[in-house]
Short mmCIF file of C-alpha atoms in Angstrom, two decimals:
data_model
loop_
_atom_site.label_atom_id
_atom_site.label_comp_id
_atom_site.label_asym_id
_atom_site.label_seq_id
_atom_site.Cartn_x
_atom_site.Cartn_y
_atom_site.Cartn_z
CA ARG A 1 79.57 81.99 184.65
CA LYS A 2 75.93 80.98 185.10
CA GLU A 3 75.14 77.29 184.74
CA VAL A 4 72.38 78.00 182.22
CA GLU A 5 72.45 81.21 180.20
CA GLN A 6 69.71 82.72 178.08
CA ASP A 7 69.16 86.00 176.32
CA PRO A 8 66.56 87.71 178.55
CA GLY A 9 64.91 89.51 175.64
CA PRO A 10 62.27 90.74 175.35
CA PHE A 11 61.65 89.48 171.86
CA ASN A 12 58.86 91.52 170.28
CA VAL A 13 57.58 89.83 167.14
CA PRO A 14 54.46 90.15 164.97
CA GLU A 15 51.92 87.39 164.71
CA GLY A 16 52.98 84.77 162.19
CA ALA A 17 56.68 85.38 162.67
CA THR A 18 59.27 82.72 163.35
CA VAL A 19 61.37 83.27 166.45
CA ALA A 20 64.33 81.36 167.87
CA PHE A 21 65.65 81.23 171.40
CA ASN A 22 69.10 80.02 172.35
CA CYS A 23 70.53 78.69 175.57
CA THR A 24 73.97 77.52 176.66
CA TYR A 25 74.84 75.35 179.62
CA SER A 26 78.15 75.00 181.40
CA ASN A 27 78.15 71.45 182.73
CA SER A 28 79.16 68.96 180.06
CA ALA A 29 77.82 66.15 182.26
CA SER A 30 74.25 67.43 181.98
CA GLN A 31 71.89 64.66 181.02
CA SER A 32 68.43 66.03 180.37
CA PHE A 33 67.20 69.24 178.80
CA PHE A 34 63.84 70.95 178.68
CA TRP A 35 62.00 74.04 177.66
CA TYR A 36 59.38 75.32 180.08
CA ARG A 37 56.91 78.11 179.52
CA GLN A 38 55.94 80.49 182.30
CA ASP A 39 53.05 82.91 182.00
CA CYS A 40 52.94 85.99 184.18
CA ARG A 41 52.21 85.08 187.82
CA LYS A 42 51.81 81.41 186.97
CA GLU A 43 53.88 78.30 187.55
CA PRO A 44 56.25 76.97 184.87
CA LYS A 45 54.73 74.40 182.55
CA LEU A 46 56.70 71.84 180.62
CA LEU A 47 56.70 72.75 176.94
CA MET A 48 58.94 70.00 175.63
CA SER A 49 61.90 67.82 176.40
CA VAL A 50 64.95 68.23 174.18
CA TYR A 51 66.62 65.21 172.66
CA SER A 52 69.96 64.86 170.88
CA SER A 53 68.19 63.99 167.65
CA GLY A 54 66.05 67.10 167.87
CA ASN A 55 62.31 67.00 168.30
CA GLU A 56 59.26 68.78 167.01
CA ASP A 57 55.83 69.34 168.47
CA GLY A 58 53.55 71.21 166.13
CA ARG A 59 54.94 74.71 165.68
CA PHE A 60 57.73 74.14 168.17
CA THR A 61 61.12 72.60 167.36
CA ALA A 62 63.89 71.99 169.88
CA GLN A 63 67.51 71.19 169.10
CA LEU A 64 70.40 70.08 171.28
CA ASN A 65 74.08 70.37 170.41
CA ARG A 66 76.05 68.54 173.08
CA ALA A 67 79.44 69.39 171.58
CA SER A 68 78.71 73.12 171.82
CA GLN A 69 76.56 72.76 174.96
CA TYR A 70 73.81 74.64 173.23
CA ILE A 71 70.02 74.27 173.16
CA SER A 72 67.56 76.05 170.90
CA LEU A 73 63.82 76.50 170.58
CA LEU A 74 62.17 77.55 167.35
CA ILE A 75 58.59 78.78 167.25
CA ARG A 76 56.96 79.04 163.85
CA ASP A 77 53.83 81.00 162.96
CA SER A 78 53.77 82.81 166.31
CA LYS A 79 50.40 83.30 167.98
CA LEU A 80 49.38 85.96 170.48
CA SER A 81 48.98 83.13 172.99
CA ASP A 82 52.67 82.30 172.68
CA SER A 83 53.51 85.45 174.64
CA ALA A 84 55.25 84.21 177.80
CA THR A 85 58.67 83.67 179.32
CA TYR A 86 60.51 80.61 177.99
CA LEU A 87 62.82 78.89 180.44
CA CYS A 88 65.73 76.73 179.40
CA VAL A 89 66.16 73.97 181.98
CA VAL A 90 68.93 71.45 182.51
CA ASN A 91 69.43 68.52 184.80
CA ASN A 92 73.03 68.72 185.91
CA LEU A 93 72.86 67.28 189.36
CA GLY A 94 73.31 63.68 188.37
CA GLY A 95 71.21 61.12 190.14
CA ARG A 96 69.41 63.71 192.22
CA ARG A 97 67.22 64.60 189.20
CA ALA A 98 66.89 68.22 190.30
CA LEU A 99 66.74 70.95 187.68
CA THR A 100 68.68 74.14 187.04
CA PHE A 101 66.73 76.93 185.40
CA GLY A 102 67.92 79.65 183.08
CA SER A 103 66.73 83.16 183.76
CA GLY A 104 64.23 82.96 180.91
CA THR A 105 63.59 84.72 177.61
CA ARG A 106 60.52 86.88 177.38
CA LEU A 107 58.47 86.72 174.18
CA GLN A 108 55.80 89.25 173.27
CA VAL A 109 53.82 88.47 170.14
CA GLN A 110 52.06 91.53 168.79
CA PRO A 111 48.97 91.73 166.58
CA SER B 1 50.21 64.35 184.56
CA ALA B 2 49.62 64.66 188.31
CA VAL B 3 47.40 67.36 189.77
CA ILE B 4 49.34 69.36 192.34
CA SER B 5 47.86 71.78 194.85
CA GLN B 6 49.52 74.13 197.30
CA LYS B 7 48.21 75.84 200.40
CA PRO B 8 48.12 78.70 201.05
CA SER B 9 48.11 80.32 197.63
CA ARG B 10 49.37 83.54 199.15
CA ASP B 11 50.07 85.06 202.55
CA ILE B 12 51.35 88.23 204.13
CA CYS B 13 53.40 87.58 207.25
CA GLN B 14 55.26 89.63 209.81
CA ARG B 15 59.00 89.33 210.16
CA GLY B 16 60.14 86.85 212.79
CA THR B 17 57.20 84.50 212.27
CA SER B 18 57.09 81.18 210.40
CA LEU B 19 54.85 79.88 207.64
CA THR B 20 54.25 76.29 206.61
CA ILE B 21 53.36 75.62 202.98
CA GLN B 22 51.65 72.41 202.00
CA CYS B 23 51.99 70.53 198.72
CA GLN B 24 49.49 67.79 197.87
CA VAL B 25 49.59 65.52 194.81
CA ASP B 26 46.65 63.45 193.59
CA SER B 27 48.82 60.40 192.90
CA GLN B 28 51.94 58.84 194.33
CA VAL B 29 55.15 60.34 193.01
CA THR B 30 58.75 59.34 193.45
CA MET B 31 60.35 62.74 193.81
CA MET B 32 59.20 66.03 195.29
CA PHE B 33 61.15 69.27 195.20
CA TRP B 34 60.84 72.78 196.61
CA TYR B 35 61.89 75.85 194.63
CA ARG B 36 61.96 79.57 195.28
CA GLN B 37 61.33 82.27 192.70
CA GLN B 38 62.30 85.70 193.90
CA PRO B 39 60.75 88.76 192.24
CA GLY B 40 61.95 89.08 188.65
CA GLN B 41 64.17 86.03 188.95
CA SER B 42 64.10 82.47 187.76
CA LEU B 43 63.62 79.41 189.92
CA THR B 44 66.20 78.25 192.44
CA LEU B 45 66.08 74.78 193.97
CA ILE B 46 65.84 74.82 197.75
CA ALA B 47 65.80 71.09 198.47
CA THR B 48 64.68 67.64 197.47
CA ALA B 49 62.04 66.26 199.83
CA ASN B 50 62.83 62.63 200.61
CA GLN B 51 60.14 60.34 201.88
CA GLY B 52 60.98 58.96 205.28
CA SER B 53 64.32 60.74 205.61
CA GLU B 54 65.84 64.19 205.86
CA ALA B 55 65.58 66.48 202.87
CA THR B 56 68.61 67.14 200.66
CA TYR B 57 69.38 70.86 200.68
CA GLU B 58 71.15 72.89 198.01
CA SER B 59 74.01 75.22 198.73
CA GLY B 60 72.80 78.32 200.55
CA PHE B 61 69.75 76.66 202.09
CA VAL B 62 69.72 75.07 205.55
CA ILE B 63 67.31 72.90 207.47
CA ASP B 64 66.92 75.32 210.37
CA LYS B 65 65.60 78.00 208.02
CA PHE B 66 63.62 75.74 205.65
CA PRO B 67 62.55 72.58 207.46
CA ILE B 68 60.83 70.12 205.11
CA SER B 69 58.68 67.12 205.81
CA ARG B 70 57.55 64.35 203.49
CA PRO B 71 55.52 61.80 205.42
CA ASN B 72 54.27 59.89 202.35
CA LEU B 73 54.39 59.76 198.55
CA THR B 74 51.69 62.40 197.98
CA PHE B 75 52.37 65.14 200.51
CA SER B 76 55.15 67.48 201.60
CA THR B 77 55.51 70.67 203.63
CA LEU B 78 58.04 73.47 203.55
CA THR B 79 58.35 75.83 206.50
CA VAL B 80 59.93 79.24 206.12
CA SER B 81 61.22 80.04 209.60
CA ASN B 82 61.99 83.33 211.33
CA MET B 83 61.02 85.23 208.22
CA SER B 84 62.56 88.46 207.02
CA PRO B 85 61.53 90.67 204.07
CA GLU B 86 64.24 88.93 201.99
CA ASP B 87 62.13 85.77 202.16
CA SER B 88 59.39 87.45 200.15
CA SER B 89 59.12 85.18 197.16
CA ILE B 90 57.05 82.58 195.37
CA TYR B 91 57.59 79.08 196.71
CA LEU B 92 56.79 76.20 194.37
CA CYS B 93 56.72 72.47 194.81
CA SER B 94 57.32 70.14 191.92
CA VAL B 95 57.07 66.41 191.37
CA ALA B 96 58.71 63.82 189.17
CA THR B 97 57.85 60.20 188.62
CA SER B 98 60.19 57.23 188.62
CA GLY B 99 62.44 57.06 185.59
CA SER B 100 61.70 60.58 184.37
CA TYR B 101 63.54 63.86 184.76
CA GLU B 102 60.46 65.83 183.75
CA GLN B 103 59.00 67.86 186.58
CA TYR B 104 55.55 69.29 187.06
CA PHE B 105 54.89 72.29 189.26
CA GLY B 106 52.26 73.28 191.73
CA PRO B 107 50.62 76.70 191.40
CA GLY B 108 52.98 78.27 193.93
CA THR B 109 52.61 80.16 197.21
CA ARG B 110 53.19 83.89 197.03
CA LEU B 111 54.72 85.05 200.31
CA THR B 112 55.15 88.66 201.37
CA VAL B 113 57.02 89.42 204.58
CA THR B 114 56.52 92.85 206.11
#
């Protein structure tokens, strides 16, 4: 079983749609959780950290369910510029603070 | 956040040779890491670059193949030694500051081995 699992997609959605991505992680001792965005041939960029209480940043909402070891990302009112690969990322290496990346979910927003 | 640069941005190398990739940060950072992203894959951690001591390597990566230096808090190098076509990949450095698990990535070095 992979340490971080994501649906690879692609998700093809029209502009203005709401889309949700899910991610599961295997290590119950994981401490920190993130969503990164990666555009084609670019480096990953931090989109948002994910907290147990859930957090929102504009059109983006992230949720964490520790009991189910599940992370989600909701994007409302999708824009063409949201087209990218979204990486679910977990710190599960304790004090070493290194990250484990999911394989990513590709989103294509269409006009 | 810190500005991170990598050199070279890309290179094409012959098998059996070595390439050293540089990562420079515009401010002092606590942690520096090296990742590999093979074609169509996600990122895999190679090692944590420790200032003033040997790097900490992940399973499947060894110092003889991927020697790493970190002479100070703003600079690190990764060498890919005795390259084979299987080493063709994007190599990325990342940084994290004290007290934070958030990491920020350099633009990457795209390596092709022929």
